[in-house]
Amino acid sequence: MENPKKTFQFKQLWGVPDLSWHNLQDYLLIFLGSLVQALAMRLFLVPALLVSGGISGLAQVINYFTGWSIGIMVLIGNLPLFLLGWRYLGGRRFATRTVWAIVIFSVLTDLLAWIIPPAGVTDDLVLSSLYGGLVFGVGLGLVYRGKGTSGGSDILGLILYRRKGISMTQAYLLTDAITVLAGGLAWNWELALYGM
């Protein structure tokens, strides 16, 4: 028999899901954006050893040295940031959309590794950095359009913006610079510069 106290706490925490058409459109946009980001990772960034920035970039570096799944590393790396975002960026609404984006991106990044050849579509670093950045950016834009974040540096950037007044561009530059530095130390500085 279900414990009524536990059920009440769950409903109080998460509320009744909003199944309106507008809300479902937002979740579809977040799904499509996460898919596009995963495609950018597998087609361009991972094969060329170009760090994408944020948690996914750190996951690439960890994957390179350990062979651990990029998707799982993204999930683990986003957990503390998710908790910060819950506290500072809007609780339940932030949480459901961000969890959706992170899980979809993580799962699709690992699933696409089984479908897309490890070499990606080109071995040209300029093309990989150009199209990897462009496609990844389109994916981020779709996630934002769905009123979500894709975790990682998005969360840190929004917290720095809202709490400290640092502009979003400066916040992203600050948080992603750490990942690019890690990529430069892991591989070489030329690849880090292409990744930037």
C-alpha positions as YAML, in Angstrom:
chain: A
units: angstrom
residues:
- id: 1
  name: MET
  ca: [0.00, 0.00, 0.00]
- id: 2
  name: GLU
  ca: [1.28, 3.46, -0.94]
- id: 3
  name: ASN
  ca: [2.32, 5.76, 1.87]
- id: 4
  name: PRO
  ca: [0.08, 8.88, 1.60]
- id: 5
  name: LYS
  ca: [2.67, 11.07, 3.33]
- id: 6
  name: LYS
  ca: [5.37, 10.20, 0.76]
- id: 7
  name: THR
  ca: [2.96, 10.77, -2.13]
- id: 8
  name: PHE
  ca: [1.97, 14.16, -0.75]
- id: 9
  name: GLN
  ca: [5.62, 15.20, -0.37]
- id: 10
  name: PHE
  ca: [6.41, 14.14, -3.94]
- id: 11
  name: LYS
  ca: [3.44, 16.06, -5.34]
- id: 12
  name: GLN
  ca: [4.26, 19.07, -3.20]
- id: 13
  name: LEU
  ca: [7.87, 19.03, -4.45]
- id: 14
  name: TRP
  ca: [7.20, 18.43, -8.16]
- id: 15
  name: GLY
  ca: [3.60, 19.59, -8.50]
- id: 16
  name: VAL
  ca: [1.11, 18.39, -11.07]
- id: 17
  name: PRO
  ca: [2.73, 18.14, -14.51]
- id: 18
  name: ASP
  ca: [1.60, 20.77, -17.02]
- id: 19
  name: LEU
  ca: [0.58, 18.88, -20.16]
- id: 20
  name: SER
  ca: [-0.50, 21.92, -22.16]
- id: 21
  name: TRP
  ca: [0.45, 22.08, -25.84]
- id: 22
  name: HIS
  ca: [2.76, 25.06, -25.19]
- id: 23
  name: ASN
  ca: [4.66, 23.16, -22.48]
- id: 24
  name: LEU
  ca: [4.94, 20.04, -24.66]
- id: 25
  name: GLN
  ca: [6.35, 22.21, -27.47]
- id: 26
  name: ASP
  ca: [9.02, 23.46, -25.07]
- id: 27
  name: TYR
  ca: [10.02, 19.89, -24.17]
- id: 28
  name: LEU
  ca: [10.12, 18.95, -27.86]
- id: 29
  name: LEU
  ca: [12.44, 21.91, -28.56]
- id: 30
  name: ILE
  ca: [14.68, 20.84, -25.68]
- id: 31
  name: PHE
  ca: [14.75, 17.28, -27.06]
- id: 32
  name: LEU
  ca: [15.64, 18.49, -30.57]
- id: 33
  name: GLY
  ca: [18.29, 20.85, -29.20]
- id: 34
  name: SER
  ca: [19.86, 18.06, -27.15]
- id: 35
  name: LEU
  ca: [19.87, 15.80, -30.22]
- id: 36
  name: VAL
  ca: [21.57, 18.48, -32.32]
- id: 37
  name: GLN
  ca: [24.20, 19.02, -29.61]
- id: 38
  name: ALA
  ca: [24.87, 15.26, -29.42]
- id: 39
  name: LEU
  ca: [25.25, 15.16, -33.23]
- id: 40
  name: ALA
  ca: [27.77, 18.03, -33.08]
- id: 41
  name: MET
  ca: [29.76, 16.13, -30.47]
- id: 42
  name: ARG
  ca: [29.86, 12.85, -32.39]
- id: 43
  name: LEU
  ca: [30.19, 14.21, -35.93]
- id: 44
  name: PHE
  ca: [32.75, 16.95, -35.36]
- id: 45
  name: LEU
  ca: [34.06, 17.67, -31.86]
- id: 46
  name: VAL
  ca: [34.93, 14.27, -30.36]
- id: 47
  name: PRO
  ca: [36.62, 12.85, -33.51]
- id: 48
  name: ALA
  ca: [38.77, 15.99, -33.89]
- id: 49
  name: LEU
  ca: [39.63, 16.17, -30.15]
- id: 50
  name: LEU
  ca: [38.06, 19.62, -29.96]
- id: 51
  name: VAL
  ca: [36.88, 20.48, -26.46]
- id: 52
  name: SER
  ca: [33.29, 21.72, -26.59]
- id: 53
  name: GLY
  ca: [33.43, 23.69, -23.34]
- id: 54
  name: GLY
  ca: [31.74, 23.16, -19.99]
- id: 55
  name: ILE
  ca: [30.99, 19.76, -18.51]
- id: 56
  name: SER
  ca: [30.75, 18.03, -21.89]
- id: 57
  name: GLY
  ca: [34.27, 19.24, -22.71]
- id: 58
  name: LEU
  ca: [35.61, 17.92, -19.41]
- id: 59
  name: ALA
  ca: [33.81, 14.66, -20.14]
- id: 60
  name: GLN
  ca: [35.66, 14.49, -23.49]
- id: 61
  name: VAL
  ca: [39.02, 14.89, -21.73]
- id: 62
  name: ILE
  ca: [38.14, 12.24, -19.13]
- id: 63
  name: ASN
  ca: [36.91, 9.90, -21.89]
- id: 64
  name: TYR
  ca: [40.16, 10.32, -23.81]
- id: 65
  name: PHE
  ca: [42.30, 9.20, -20.86]
- id: 66
  name: THR
  ca: [40.01, 6.62, -19.24]
- id: 67
  name: GLY
  ca: [37.60, 5.43, -21.92]
- id: 68
  name: TRP
  ca: [34.68, 6.22, -19.60]
- id: 69
  name: SER
  ca: [31.43, 7.10, -21.30]
- id: 70
  name: ILE
  ca: [31.05, 10.79, -22.20]
- id: 71
  name: GLY
  ca: [27.32, 10.66, -21.46]
- id: 72
  name: ILE
  ca: [27.78, 9.22, -17.98]
- id: 73
  name: MET
  ca: [30.53, 11.75, -17.21]
- id: 74
  name: VAL
  ca: [28.18, 14.55, -18.30]
- id: 75
  name: LEU
  ca: [25.48, 13.23, -15.93]
- id: 76
  name: ILE
  ca: [27.90, 12.94, -13.00]
- id: 77
  name: GLY
  ca: [29.51, 16.32, -13.67]
- id: 78
  name: ASN
  ca: [26.15, 18.06, -13.87]
- id: 79
  name: LEU
  ca: [24.83, 16.74, -10.56]
- id: 80
  name: PRO
  ca: [26.43, 19.38, -8.29]
- id: 81
  name: LEU
  ca: [25.63, 22.13, -10.79]
- id: 82
  name: PHE
  ca: [22.05, 20.91, -10.98]
- id: 83
  name: LEU
  ca: [21.72, 21.22, -7.21]
- id: 84
  name: LEU
  ca: [23.08, 24.79, -7.38]
- id: 85
  name: GLY
  ca: [20.65, 25.57, -10.18]
- id: 86
  name: TRP
  ca: [17.73, 24.18, -8.17]
- id: 87
  name: ARG
  ca: [18.60, 26.55, -5.36]
- id: 88
  name: TYR
  ca: [19.36, 29.69, -7.35]
- id: 89
  name: LEU
  ca: [17.51, 29.41, -10.68]
- id: 90
  name: GLY
  ca: [13.91, 28.52, -10.00]
- id: 91
  name: GLY
  ca: [13.35, 25.17, -8.30]
- id: 92
  name: ARG
  ca: [10.96, 22.73, -9.98]
- id: 93
  name: ARG
  ca: [10.52, 24.45, -13.34]
- id: 94
  name: PHE
  ca: [14.28, 24.80, -13.76]
- id: 95
  name: ALA
  ca: [14.83, 21.23, -12.56]
- id: 96
  name: THR
  ca: [12.44, 19.40, -14.87]
- id: 97
  name: ARG
  ca: [13.62, 21.13, -18.03]
- id: 98
  name: THR
  ca: [17.30, 20.89, -17.14]
- id: 99
  name: VAL
  ca: [17.10, 17.22, -16.16]
- id: 100
  name: TRP
  ca: [15.29, 16.52, -19.45]
- id: 101
  name: ALA
  ca: [18.01, 18.31, -21.46]
- id: 102
  name: ILE
  ca: [20.94, 16.72, -19.59]
- id: 103
  name: VAL
  ca: [19.55, 13.18, -19.73]
- id: 104
  name: ILE
  ca: [18.60, 13.39, -23.42]
- id: 105
  name: PHE
  ca: [22.00, 14.86, -24.37]
- id: 106
  name: SER
  ca: [23.88, 12.26, -22.31]
- id: 107
  name: VAL
  ca: [21.93, 9.28, -23.63]
- id: 108
  name: LEU
  ca: [22.04, 10.42, -27.26]
- id: 109
  name: THR
  ca: [25.76, 11.23, -27.10]
- id: 110
  name: ASP
  ca: [26.47, 7.66, -26.02]
- id: 111
  name: LEU
  ca: [23.93, 6.07, -28.39]
- id: 112
  name: LEU
  ca: [25.25, 7.96, -31.41]
- id: 113
  name: ALA
  ca: [28.71, 6.53, -30.72]
- id: 114
  name: TRP
  ca: [27.28, 3.18, -31.88]
- id: 115
  name: ILE
  ca: [25.91, 4.67, -35.12]
- id: 116
  name: ILE
  ca: [28.35, 7.37, -36.21]
- id: 117
  name: PRO
  ca: [31.85, 6.28, -37.29]
- id: 118
  name: PRO
  ca: [34.56, 7.25, -34.76]
- id: 119
  name: ALA
  ca: [36.29, 9.42, -37.40]
- id: 120
  name: GLY
  ca: [33.19, 11.63, -37.81]
- id: 121
  name: VAL
  ca: [32.58, 13.27, -41.18]
- id: 122
  name: THR
  ca: [35.88, 15.09, -41.77]
- id: 123
  name: ASP
  ca: [39.47, 15.08, -40.61]
- id: 124
  name: ASP
  ca: [39.89, 18.80, -41.36]
- id: 125
  name: LEU
  ca: [40.27, 20.72, -38.07]
- id: 126
  name: VAL
  ca: [38.94, 23.97, -39.52]
- id: 127
  name: LEU
  ca: [35.77, 22.31, -40.81]
- id: 128
  name: SER
  ca: [35.32, 20.36, -37.57]
- id: 129
  name: SER
  ca: [35.69, 23.48, -35.41]
- id: 130
  name: LEU
  ca: [33.49, 25.60, -37.69]
- id: 131
  name: TYR
  ca: [30.65, 23.13, -38.09]
- id: 132
  name: GLY
  ca: [31.02, 21.65, -34.62]
- id: 133
  name: GLY
  ca: [30.62, 25.10, -33.08]
- id: 134
  name: LEU
  ca: [27.80, 26.08, -35.43]
- id: 135
  name: VAL
  ca: [25.78, 22.88, -34.97]
- id: 136
  name: PHE
  ca: [26.38, 22.83, -31.21]
- id: 137
  name: GLY
  ca: [25.27, 26.48, -31.03]
- id: 138
  name: VAL
  ca: [22.06, 25.72, -32.92]
- id: 139
  name: GLY
  ca: [21.37, 22.93, -30.41]
- id: 140
  name: LEU
  ca: [21.92, 25.28, -27.49]
- id: 141
  name: GLY
  ca: [19.62, 27.83, -29.11]
- id: 142
  name: LEU
  ca: [16.83, 25.26, -29.42]
- id: 143
  name: VAL
  ca: [17.23, 24.27, -25.77]
- id: 144
  name: TYR
  ca: [17.08, 27.95, -24.71]
- id: 145
  name: ARG
  ca: [14.06, 28.48, -26.97]
- id: 146
  name: GLY
  ca: [12.35, 25.69, -25.02]
- id: 147
  name: LYS
  ca: [13.08, 27.66, -21.82]
- id: 148
  name: GLY
  ca: [15.65, 25.12, -20.67]
- id: 149
  name: THR
  ca: [19.37, 24.92, -20.05]
- id: 150
  name: SER
  ca: [21.72, 22.17, -21.08]
- id: 151
  name: GLY
  ca: [23.41, 22.13, -17.69]
- id: 152
  name: GLY
  ca: [27.11, 22.65, -17.12]
- id: 153
  name: SER
  ca: [28.38, 26.12, -17.87]
- id: 154
  name: ASP
  ca: [24.80, 27.23, -18.68]
- id: 155
  name: ILE
  ca: [23.93, 26.85, -15.01]
- id: 156
  name: LEU
  ca: [27.11, 28.55, -13.77]
- id: 157
  name: GLY
  ca: [26.66, 31.34, -16.31]
- id: 158
  name: LEU
  ca: [23.08, 32.01, -15.28]
- id: 159
  name: ILE
  ca: [23.99, 31.97, -11.56]
- id: 160
  name: LEU
  ca: [26.88, 34.39, -12.11]
- id: 161
  name: TYR
  ca: [24.59, 36.61, -14.19]
- id: 162
  name: ARG
  ca: [21.71, 36.66, -11.70]
- id: 163
  name: ARG
  ca: [23.69, 36.72, -8.46]
- id: 164
  name: LYS
  ca: [26.79, 38.73, -9.38]
- id: 165
  name: GLY
  ca: [25.63, 40.80, -12.36]
- id: 166
  name: ILE
  ca: [28.31, 39.36, -14.63]
- id: 167
  name: SER
  ca: [27.13, 39.41, -18.26]
- id: 168
  name: MET
  ca: [26.23, 36.07, -19.83]
- id: 169
  name: THR
  ca: [29.05, 36.32, -22.38]
- id: 170
  name: GLN
  ca: [31.64, 36.99, -19.68]
- id: 171
  name: ALA
  ca: [30.23, 34.19, -17.53]
- id: 172
  name: TYR
  ca: [30.46, 31.70, -20.42]
- id: 173
  name: LEU
  ca: [33.96, 32.87, -21.29]
- id: 174
  name: LEU
  ca: [35.04, 32.43, -17.68]
- id: 175
  name: THR
  ca: [33.52, 28.96, -17.19]
- id: 176
  name: ASP
  ca: [34.50, 27.58, -20.61]
- id: 177
  name: ALA
  ca: [38.07, 28.91, -20.40]
- id: 178
  name: ILE
  ca: [38.75, 26.34, -17.68]
- id: 179
  name: THR
  ca: [37.64, 23.51, -19.97]
- id: 180
  name: VAL
  ca: [39.67, 24.82, -22.91]
- id: 181
  name: LEU
  ca: [42.69, 25.00, -20.60]
- id: 182
  name: ALA
  ca: [42.11, 21.35, -19.65]
- id: 183
  name: GLY
  ca: [41.91, 20.43, -23.35]
- id: 184
  name: GLY
  ca: [45.17, 22.25, -24.04]
- id: 185
  name: LEU
  ca: [46.91, 20.43, -21.19]
- id: 186
  name: ALA
  ca: [45.44, 17.08, -22.27]
- id: 187
  name: TRP
  ca: [46.18, 17.23, -26.00]
- id: 188
  name: ASN
  ca: [47.89, 20.32, -27.36]
- id: 189
  name: TRP
  ca: [47.36, 24.05, -27.48]
- id: 190
  name: GLU
  ca: [46.60, 24.12, -31.19]
- id: 191
  name: LEU
  ca: [43.59, 21.86, -30.67]
- id: 192
  name: ALA
  ca: [42.54, 23.96, -27.68]
- id: 193
  name: LEU
  ca: [42.63, 27.08, -29.84]
- id: 194
  name: TYR
  ca: [40.50, 25.39, -32.51]
- id: 195
  name: GLY
  ca: [38.10, 24.27, -29.79]
- id: 196
  name: MET
  ca: [37.79, 27.81, -28.50]
...
